[in-house]
Coordinates of C-alpha atoms in Angstrom, one line a residue:
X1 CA 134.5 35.2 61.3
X2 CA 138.1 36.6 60.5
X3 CA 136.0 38.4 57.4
X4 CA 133.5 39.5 59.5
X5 CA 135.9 41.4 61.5
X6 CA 137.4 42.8 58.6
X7 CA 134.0 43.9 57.3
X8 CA 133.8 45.8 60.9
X9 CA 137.8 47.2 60.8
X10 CA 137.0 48.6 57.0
X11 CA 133.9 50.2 58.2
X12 CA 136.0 51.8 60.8
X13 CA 138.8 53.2 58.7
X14 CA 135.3 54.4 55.9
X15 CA 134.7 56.2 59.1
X16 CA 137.4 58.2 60.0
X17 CA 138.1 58.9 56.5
X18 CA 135.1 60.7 55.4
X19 CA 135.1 62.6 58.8
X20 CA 138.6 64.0 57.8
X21 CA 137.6 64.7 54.1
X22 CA 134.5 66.5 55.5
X23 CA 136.9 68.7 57.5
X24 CA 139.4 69.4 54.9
X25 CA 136.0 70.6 52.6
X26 CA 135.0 72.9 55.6
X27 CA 137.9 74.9 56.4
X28 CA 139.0 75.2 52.4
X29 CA 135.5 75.9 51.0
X30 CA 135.9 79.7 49.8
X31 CA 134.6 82.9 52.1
X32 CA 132.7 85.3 50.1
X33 CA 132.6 87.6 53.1
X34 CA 132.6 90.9 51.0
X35 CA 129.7 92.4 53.4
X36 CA 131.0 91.2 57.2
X37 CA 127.3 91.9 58.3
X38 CA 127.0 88.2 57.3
X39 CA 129.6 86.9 59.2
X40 CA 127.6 85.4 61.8
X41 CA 124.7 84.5 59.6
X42 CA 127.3 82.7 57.7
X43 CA 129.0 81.0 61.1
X44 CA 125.4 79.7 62.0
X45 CA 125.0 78.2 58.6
X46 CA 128.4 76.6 58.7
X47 CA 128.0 75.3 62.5
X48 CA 123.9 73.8 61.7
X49 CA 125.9 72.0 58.7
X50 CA 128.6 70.6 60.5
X51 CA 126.3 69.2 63.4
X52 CA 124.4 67.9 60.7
X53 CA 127.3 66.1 59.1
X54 CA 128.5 64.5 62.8
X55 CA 125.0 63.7 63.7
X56 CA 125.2 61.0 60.1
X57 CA 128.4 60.4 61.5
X58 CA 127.2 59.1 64.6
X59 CA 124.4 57.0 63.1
X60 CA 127.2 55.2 60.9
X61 CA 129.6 54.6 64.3
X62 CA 126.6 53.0 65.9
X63 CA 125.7 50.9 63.0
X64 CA 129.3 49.6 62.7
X65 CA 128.8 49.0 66.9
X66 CA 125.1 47.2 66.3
X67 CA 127.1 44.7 63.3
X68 CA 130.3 44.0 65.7
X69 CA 127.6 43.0 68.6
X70 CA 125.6 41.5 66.4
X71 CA 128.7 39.1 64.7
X72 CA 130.3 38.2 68.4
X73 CA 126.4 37.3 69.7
X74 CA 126.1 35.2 66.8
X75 CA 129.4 33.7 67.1
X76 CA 128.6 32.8 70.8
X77 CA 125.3 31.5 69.7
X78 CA 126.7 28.7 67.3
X79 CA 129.2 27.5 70.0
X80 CA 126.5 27.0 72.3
X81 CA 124.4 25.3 69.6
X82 CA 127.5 23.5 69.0
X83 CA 127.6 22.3 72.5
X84 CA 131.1 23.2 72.4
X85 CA 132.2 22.9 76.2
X86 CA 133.3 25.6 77.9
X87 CA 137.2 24.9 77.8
X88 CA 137.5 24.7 74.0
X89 CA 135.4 27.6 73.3
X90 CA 137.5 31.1 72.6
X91 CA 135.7 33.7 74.9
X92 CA 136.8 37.3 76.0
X93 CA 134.7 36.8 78.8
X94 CA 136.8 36.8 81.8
X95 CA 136.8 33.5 83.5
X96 CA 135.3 32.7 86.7
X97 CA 136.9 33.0 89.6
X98 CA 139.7 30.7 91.3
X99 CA 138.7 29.2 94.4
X100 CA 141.6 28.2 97.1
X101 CA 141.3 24.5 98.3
X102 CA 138.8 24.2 101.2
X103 CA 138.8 20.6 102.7
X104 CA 135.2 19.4 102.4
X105 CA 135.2 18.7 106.3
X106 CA 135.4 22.5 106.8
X107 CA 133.5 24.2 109.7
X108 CA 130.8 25.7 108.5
X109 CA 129.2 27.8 110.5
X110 CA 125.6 29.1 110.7
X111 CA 125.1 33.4 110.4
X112 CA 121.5 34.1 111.9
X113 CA 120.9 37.4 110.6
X114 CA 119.0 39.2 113.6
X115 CA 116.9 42.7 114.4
X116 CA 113.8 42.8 116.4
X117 CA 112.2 39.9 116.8
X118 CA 111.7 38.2 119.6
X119 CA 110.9 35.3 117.7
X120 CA 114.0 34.9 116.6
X121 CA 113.9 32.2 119.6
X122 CA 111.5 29.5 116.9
X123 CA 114.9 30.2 114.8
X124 CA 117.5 29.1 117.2
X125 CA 115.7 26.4 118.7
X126 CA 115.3 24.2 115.6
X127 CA 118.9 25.0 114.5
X128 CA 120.3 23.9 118.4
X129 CA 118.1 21.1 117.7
X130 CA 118.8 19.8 114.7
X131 CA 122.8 20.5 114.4
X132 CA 124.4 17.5 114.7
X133 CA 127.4 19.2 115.8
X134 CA 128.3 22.2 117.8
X135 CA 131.7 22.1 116.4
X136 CA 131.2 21.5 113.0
X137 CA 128.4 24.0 112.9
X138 CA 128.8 26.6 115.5
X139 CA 125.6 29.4 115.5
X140 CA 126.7 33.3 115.0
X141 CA 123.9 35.6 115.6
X142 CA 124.3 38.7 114.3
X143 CA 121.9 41.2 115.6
X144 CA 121.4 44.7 114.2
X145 CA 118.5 47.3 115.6
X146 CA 119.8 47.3 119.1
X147 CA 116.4 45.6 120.0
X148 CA 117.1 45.1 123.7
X149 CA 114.0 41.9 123.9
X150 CA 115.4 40.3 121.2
X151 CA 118.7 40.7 122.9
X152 CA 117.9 39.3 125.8
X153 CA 116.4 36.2 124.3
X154 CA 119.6 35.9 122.1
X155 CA 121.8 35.8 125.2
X156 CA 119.5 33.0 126.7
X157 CA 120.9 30.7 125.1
X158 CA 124.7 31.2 126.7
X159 CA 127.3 29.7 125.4
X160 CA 125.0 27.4 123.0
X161 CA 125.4 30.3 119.9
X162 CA 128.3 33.2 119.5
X163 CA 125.9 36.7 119.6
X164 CA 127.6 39.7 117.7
X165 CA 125.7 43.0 117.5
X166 CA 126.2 45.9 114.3
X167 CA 127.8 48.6 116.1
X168 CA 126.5 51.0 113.7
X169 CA 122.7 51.9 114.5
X170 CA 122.5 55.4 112.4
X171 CA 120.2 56.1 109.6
X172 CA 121.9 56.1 106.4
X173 CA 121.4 58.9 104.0
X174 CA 119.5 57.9 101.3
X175 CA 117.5 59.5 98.0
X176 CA 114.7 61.5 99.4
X177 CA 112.5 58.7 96.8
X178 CA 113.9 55.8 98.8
X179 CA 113.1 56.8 102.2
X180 CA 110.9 54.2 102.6
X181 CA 113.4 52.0 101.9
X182 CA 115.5 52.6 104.9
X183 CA 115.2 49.4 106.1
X184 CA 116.7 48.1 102.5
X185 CA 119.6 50.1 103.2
X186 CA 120.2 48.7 106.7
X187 CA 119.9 45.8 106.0
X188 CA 122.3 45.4 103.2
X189 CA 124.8 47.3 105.4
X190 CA 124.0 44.5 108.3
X191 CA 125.0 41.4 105.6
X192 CA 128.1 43.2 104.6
X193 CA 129.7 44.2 108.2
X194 CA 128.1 40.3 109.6
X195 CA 129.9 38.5 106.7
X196 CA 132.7 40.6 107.3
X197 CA 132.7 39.5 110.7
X198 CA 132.3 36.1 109.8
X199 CA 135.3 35.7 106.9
X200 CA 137.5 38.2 107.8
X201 CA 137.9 38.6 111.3
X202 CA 136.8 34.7 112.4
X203 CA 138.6 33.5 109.3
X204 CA 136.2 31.1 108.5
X205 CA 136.2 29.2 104.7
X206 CA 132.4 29.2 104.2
X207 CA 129.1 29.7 106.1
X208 CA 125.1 29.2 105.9
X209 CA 123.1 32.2 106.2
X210 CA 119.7 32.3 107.0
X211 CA 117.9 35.0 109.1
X212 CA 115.7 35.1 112.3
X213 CA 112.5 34.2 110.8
X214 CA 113.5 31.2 109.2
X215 CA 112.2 27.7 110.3
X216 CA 115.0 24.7 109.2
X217 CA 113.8 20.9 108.2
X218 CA 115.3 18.1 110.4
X219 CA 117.7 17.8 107.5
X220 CA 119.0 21.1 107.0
X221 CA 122.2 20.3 108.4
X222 CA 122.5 16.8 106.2
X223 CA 121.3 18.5 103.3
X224 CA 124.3 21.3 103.7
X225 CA 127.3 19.0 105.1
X226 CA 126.6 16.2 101.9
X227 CA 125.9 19.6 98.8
X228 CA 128.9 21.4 100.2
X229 CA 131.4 19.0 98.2
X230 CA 129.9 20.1 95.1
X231 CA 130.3 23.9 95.7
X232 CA 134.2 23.5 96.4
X233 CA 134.5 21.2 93.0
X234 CA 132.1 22.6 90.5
X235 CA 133.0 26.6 89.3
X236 CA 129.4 26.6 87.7
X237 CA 127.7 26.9 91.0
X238 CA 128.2 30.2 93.7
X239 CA 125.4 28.8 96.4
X240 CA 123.9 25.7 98.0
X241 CA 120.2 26.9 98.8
X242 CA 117.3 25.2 101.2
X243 CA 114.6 27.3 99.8
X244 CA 112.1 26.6 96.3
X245 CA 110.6 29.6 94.9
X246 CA 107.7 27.5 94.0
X247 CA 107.8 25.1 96.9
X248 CA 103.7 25.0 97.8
X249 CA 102.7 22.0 98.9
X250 CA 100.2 21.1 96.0
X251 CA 103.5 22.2 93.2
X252 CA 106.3 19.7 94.6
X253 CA 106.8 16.3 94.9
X254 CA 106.3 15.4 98.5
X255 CA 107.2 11.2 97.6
X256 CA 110.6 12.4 96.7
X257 CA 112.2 14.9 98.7
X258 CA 115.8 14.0 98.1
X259 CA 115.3 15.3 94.6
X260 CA 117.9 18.3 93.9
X261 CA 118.1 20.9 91.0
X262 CA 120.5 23.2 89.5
X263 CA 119.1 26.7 89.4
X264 CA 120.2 30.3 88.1
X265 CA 117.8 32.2 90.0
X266 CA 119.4 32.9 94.0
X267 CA 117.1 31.6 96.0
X268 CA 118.3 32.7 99.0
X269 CA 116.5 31.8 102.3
X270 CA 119.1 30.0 103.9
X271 CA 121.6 29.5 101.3
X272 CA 125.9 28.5 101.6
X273 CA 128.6 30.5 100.1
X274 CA 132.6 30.2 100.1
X275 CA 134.8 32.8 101.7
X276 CA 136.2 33.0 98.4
X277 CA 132.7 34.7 97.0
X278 CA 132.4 37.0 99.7
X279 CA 136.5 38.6 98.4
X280 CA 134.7 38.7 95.4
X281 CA 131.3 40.6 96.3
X282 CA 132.6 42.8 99.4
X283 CA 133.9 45.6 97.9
X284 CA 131.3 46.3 95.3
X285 CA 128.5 45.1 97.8
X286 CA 125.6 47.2 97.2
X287 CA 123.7 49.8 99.3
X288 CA 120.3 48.3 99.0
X289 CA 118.3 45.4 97.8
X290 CA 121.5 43.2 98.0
X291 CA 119.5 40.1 97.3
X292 CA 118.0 41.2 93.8
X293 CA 121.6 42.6 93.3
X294 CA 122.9 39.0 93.6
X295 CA 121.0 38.1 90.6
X296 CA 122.1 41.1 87.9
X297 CA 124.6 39.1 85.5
X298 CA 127.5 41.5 86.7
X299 CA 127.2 39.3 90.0
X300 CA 126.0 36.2 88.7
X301 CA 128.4 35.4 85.9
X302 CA 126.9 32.4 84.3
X303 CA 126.7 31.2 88.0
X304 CA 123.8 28.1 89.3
X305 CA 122.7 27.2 93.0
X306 CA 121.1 23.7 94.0
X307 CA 117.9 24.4 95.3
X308 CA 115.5 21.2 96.4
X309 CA 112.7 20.1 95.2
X310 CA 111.0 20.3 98.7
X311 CA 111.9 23.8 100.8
X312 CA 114.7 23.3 103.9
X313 CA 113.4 26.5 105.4
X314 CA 110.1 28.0 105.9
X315 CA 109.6 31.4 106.6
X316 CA 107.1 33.1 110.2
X317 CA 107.6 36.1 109.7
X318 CA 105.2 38.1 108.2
X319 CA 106.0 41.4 109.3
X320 CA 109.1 43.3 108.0
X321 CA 110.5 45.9 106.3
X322 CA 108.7 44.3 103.1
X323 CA 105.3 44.6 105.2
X324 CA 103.9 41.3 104.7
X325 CA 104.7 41.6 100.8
X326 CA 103.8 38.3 99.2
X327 CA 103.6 36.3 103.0
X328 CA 99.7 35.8 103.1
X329 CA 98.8 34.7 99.1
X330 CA 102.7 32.9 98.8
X331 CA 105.1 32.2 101.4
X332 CA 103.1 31.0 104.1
X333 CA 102.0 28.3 101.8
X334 CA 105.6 26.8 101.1
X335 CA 106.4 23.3 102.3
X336 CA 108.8 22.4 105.0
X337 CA 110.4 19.0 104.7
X338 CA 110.0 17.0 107.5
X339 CA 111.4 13.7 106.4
X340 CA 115.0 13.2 106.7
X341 CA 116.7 12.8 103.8
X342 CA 120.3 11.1 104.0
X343 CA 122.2 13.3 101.7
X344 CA 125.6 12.3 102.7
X345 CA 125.4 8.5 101.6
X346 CA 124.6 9.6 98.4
X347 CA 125.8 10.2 95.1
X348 CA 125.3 14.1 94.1
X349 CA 127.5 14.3 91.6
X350 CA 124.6 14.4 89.1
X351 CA 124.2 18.1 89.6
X352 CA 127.6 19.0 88.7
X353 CA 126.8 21.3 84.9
X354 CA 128.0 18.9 82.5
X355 CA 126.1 15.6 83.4
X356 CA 123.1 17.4 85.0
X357 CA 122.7 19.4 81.7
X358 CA 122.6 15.8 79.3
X359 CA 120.0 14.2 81.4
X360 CA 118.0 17.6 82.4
X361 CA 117.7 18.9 79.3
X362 CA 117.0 15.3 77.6
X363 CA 114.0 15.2 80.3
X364 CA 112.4 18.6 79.2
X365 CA 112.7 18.3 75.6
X366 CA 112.2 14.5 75.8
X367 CA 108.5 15.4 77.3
X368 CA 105.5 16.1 74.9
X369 CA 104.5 19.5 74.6
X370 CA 100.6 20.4 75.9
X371 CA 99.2 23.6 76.0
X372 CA 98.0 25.3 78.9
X373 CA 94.6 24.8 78.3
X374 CA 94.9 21.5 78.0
X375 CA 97.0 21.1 81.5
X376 CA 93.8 23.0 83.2
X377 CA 91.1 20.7 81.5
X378 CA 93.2 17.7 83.2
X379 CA 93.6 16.1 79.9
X380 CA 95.8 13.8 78.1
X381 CA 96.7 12.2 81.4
X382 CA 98.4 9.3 79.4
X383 CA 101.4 11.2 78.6
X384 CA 102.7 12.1 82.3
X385 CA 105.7 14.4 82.3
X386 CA 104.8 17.0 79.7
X387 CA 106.4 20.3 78.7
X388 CA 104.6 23.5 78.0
X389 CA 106.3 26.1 75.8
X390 CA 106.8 29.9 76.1
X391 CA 108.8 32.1 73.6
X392 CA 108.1 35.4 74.5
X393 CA 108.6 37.2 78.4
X394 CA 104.0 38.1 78.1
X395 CA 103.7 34.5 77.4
X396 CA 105.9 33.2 80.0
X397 CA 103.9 35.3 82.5
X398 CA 100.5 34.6 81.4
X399 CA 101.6 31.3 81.4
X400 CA 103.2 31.1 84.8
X401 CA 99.6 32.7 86.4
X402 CA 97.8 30.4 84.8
X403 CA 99.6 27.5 86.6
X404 CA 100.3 28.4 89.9
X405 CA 103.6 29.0 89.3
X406 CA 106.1 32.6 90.5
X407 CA 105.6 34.5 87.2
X408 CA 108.5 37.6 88.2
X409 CA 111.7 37.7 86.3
X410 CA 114.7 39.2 88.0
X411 CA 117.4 40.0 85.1
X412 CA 115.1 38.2 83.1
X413 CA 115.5 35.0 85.2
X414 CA 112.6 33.4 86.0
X415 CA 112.2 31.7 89.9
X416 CA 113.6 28.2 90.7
X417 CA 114.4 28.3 86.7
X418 CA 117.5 26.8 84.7
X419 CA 118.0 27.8 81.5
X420 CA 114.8 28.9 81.3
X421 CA 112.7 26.1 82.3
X422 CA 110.8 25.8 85.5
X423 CA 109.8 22.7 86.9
X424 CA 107.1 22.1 89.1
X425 CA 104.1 19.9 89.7
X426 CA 100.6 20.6 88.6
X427 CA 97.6 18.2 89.4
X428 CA 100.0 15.5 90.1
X429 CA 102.1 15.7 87.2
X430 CA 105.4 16.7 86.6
X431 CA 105.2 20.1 84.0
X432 CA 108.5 21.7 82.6
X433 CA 107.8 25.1 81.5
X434 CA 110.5 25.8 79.7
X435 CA 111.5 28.3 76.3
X436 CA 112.1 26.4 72.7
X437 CA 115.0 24.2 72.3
X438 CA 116.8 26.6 70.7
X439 CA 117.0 29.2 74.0
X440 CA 120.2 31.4 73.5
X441 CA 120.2 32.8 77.4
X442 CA 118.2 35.4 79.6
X443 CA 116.9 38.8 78.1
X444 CA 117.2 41.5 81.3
X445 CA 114.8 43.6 79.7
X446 CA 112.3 40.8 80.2
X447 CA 112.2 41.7 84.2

């Protein structure tokens, strides 16, 4: 590597040198200039040559660039073929960030984010239901739009819930492409002044967000109080989430729904996040489509949830500022849970990176590889678990259609997926469809 870089400084120094011998040959090259009438044609010529000379200039800087990016991605590729762990490998990525101890008893209170619906009551009374305690998790509403019926049945429930309402009810300015996308932009500015609320000015260490049109599972609360231990001791993960991109009914394992995965996709949809995130995200919190936001790698940083194998939450609310989008053909469809799982007597400690990783990844390239047609024709039933392979982001796609499965990339990370492998259920059987072996980490430009 050490030559490598040499390679790169000595390409540097060719560089600078030949621009400063092209200079010296400009300015001492002899002026003929006898007749001054062509002075300027002259001028021209000299200027057209010298743009000329910094345009191949320019070309050789960015080829020396393109080899130094080249070298360090290669470098980074061994390690990780290497299986180097993290703490041993040199990086000038900046590590993540520090968390402050939490004790794992920590209140943890539920943000209901709030606007217009009146519905918003199907929300509240499964939560007051469930919550196996007001104390440990009280229920903030936060309610932006000023919608005075969904106020009122907000206050109904008295001292049962905290209700906080966004004092600012403007329109925001906004491109004149985006204006319909207001409601993006309000909404964003709702999550940032109602986490605010909730970390800043009630102090509180972490919290579980869902909004008004979610539905929980008689578990939700289990599910949250036994992952929460996980999020305080593993780095590697930034959220606890209830929700399964690909949770249909017919796609998931309904036998076993106290099985838990790691995820880099955010879910979302009723998900848990330390205070210590929200110092992080605040001040660079977007104006718009926070949620997509979440998943660029600026935000991310290498960062996994725990997602279940069967949906916590279910979504009723069809209408919205995304106007139904995906609600009849997709989300409508997702399974609740409705057996109670008991999280907290068990072990989790599975999911933390480094052991999850050795058995995961043993199970997906363990399995046999079918192909898709193969999977629809129901055959070689013999083999059970069986992986399906996709090396390009067209034949990820085609092949995520074909079975059912959420085929949208967002920074070129596919839904409920973990280093590229989705799994999911398909005619009974358990299907991994996941990259080659070999995977090297998410391509954006695949979104």
């Amino acid at each position: 590597m050490l030559k490598k870089s040499s390679l790169v400084l000595w390409g540097v120094v060719l560089f600078v040198a030949w621009n400063a011998l092209i200079l010296f040959f400009l300015w001492t090259r002899p002026q003929p200039f006898s007749d001054h009438s062509h002075l300027a044609d002259e001028v021209i010529r000299l200027a057209q040559d010298a743009e000329a000379e910094l345009q191949r200039q320019k070309d050789l800087l960015q080829q020396i660039y393109r080899y130094s990016a080249h070298w360090r991605q290669r470098k980074a590729n061994e390690a990780k073929r290497l299986q180097v762990p993290a703490s041993a490998q040199p990086s000038a990525a900046s590590p993540l960030p520090q968390r402050r101890p939490i004790p794992p008893d920590a209140v943890l209170p539920v943000v209901v984010i709030a606007c217009d619906r009146s519905t918003v009551r199907r929300c509240l009374d499964k939560l007051l239901h469930y919550r196996p305690s007001k104390e440990r998790f009280p229920v903030i509403v936060s309610q932006d739009c000023g919608h005075e019926e969904t106020a009122r049945v907000i206050a109904s429930y008295g001292d049962a819930i905290m209700h906080i309402k966004q004092p600012n009810l403007s329109n925001i300015p906004v491109p004149t492409d985006h204006r319909k996308f207001q409601g993006y932009y309000k909404i964003a500015r709702h999550y940032r002044w109602a986490l605010s609320q909730v970390f800043r000015t009630f102090k509180y260490q972490a919290a579980i967000v869902v909004e008004d049109d979610l539905e929980v599972a008689p578990d939700f609360f289990e599910y949250f109080q036994a992952a929460f231990p996980l999020l305080l001791t593993d780095p590697t993960l930034w959220c606890i989430s209830a929700w399964n991109d690909n949770g249909k009914e017919q796609m998931v394992d309904l036998a076993h729904p106290e099985l838990l995965y790691r995820t880099d996709f955010f879910p979302g949809l009723g998900w848990l996040l330390l205070s210590d995130l929200w110092e992080e995200l605040e001040p660079k919190w977007p104006k718009a489509f926070w949620d997509d936001w979440m998943r660029q790698p600026e935000q991310r940083q290498g960062r996994s949830c725990v997602r279940p194998e069967v949906s916590r939450t279910m979504t009723f609310g069809r209408k919205g500022v995304s106007h139904g989008q995906f609600f009849d053909q997709y989300l409508k469809f997702i399974k609740l849970n409705d057996r109670f799982v008991p999280f907290t007597q068990m072990d989790l400690s599975y999911l933390k990176k480094d052991e999850y990783e050795r058995s995961f990844l043993a199970q997906v390239y363990g399995a046999p590889e079918l192909r898709v047609e193969e999977l629809q024709g129901n055959q070689r039933r013999e083999l059970g678990t069986v992986r399906v392979q996709y090396t390009t982001r067209d034949s990820f796609k085609a092949f995520a259609k074909a079975l059912g499965v959420m085929d949208d990339l967002k920074s070129g990370v596919p839904r409920a997926g973990y280093q590229g492998i989705v799994s999911f259920l398909y005619r009974g059987r358990r299907v991994y469809l996941a990259p080659p072996s070999n995977w090297t980490g998410y391509d954006p430009s695949w979104s």
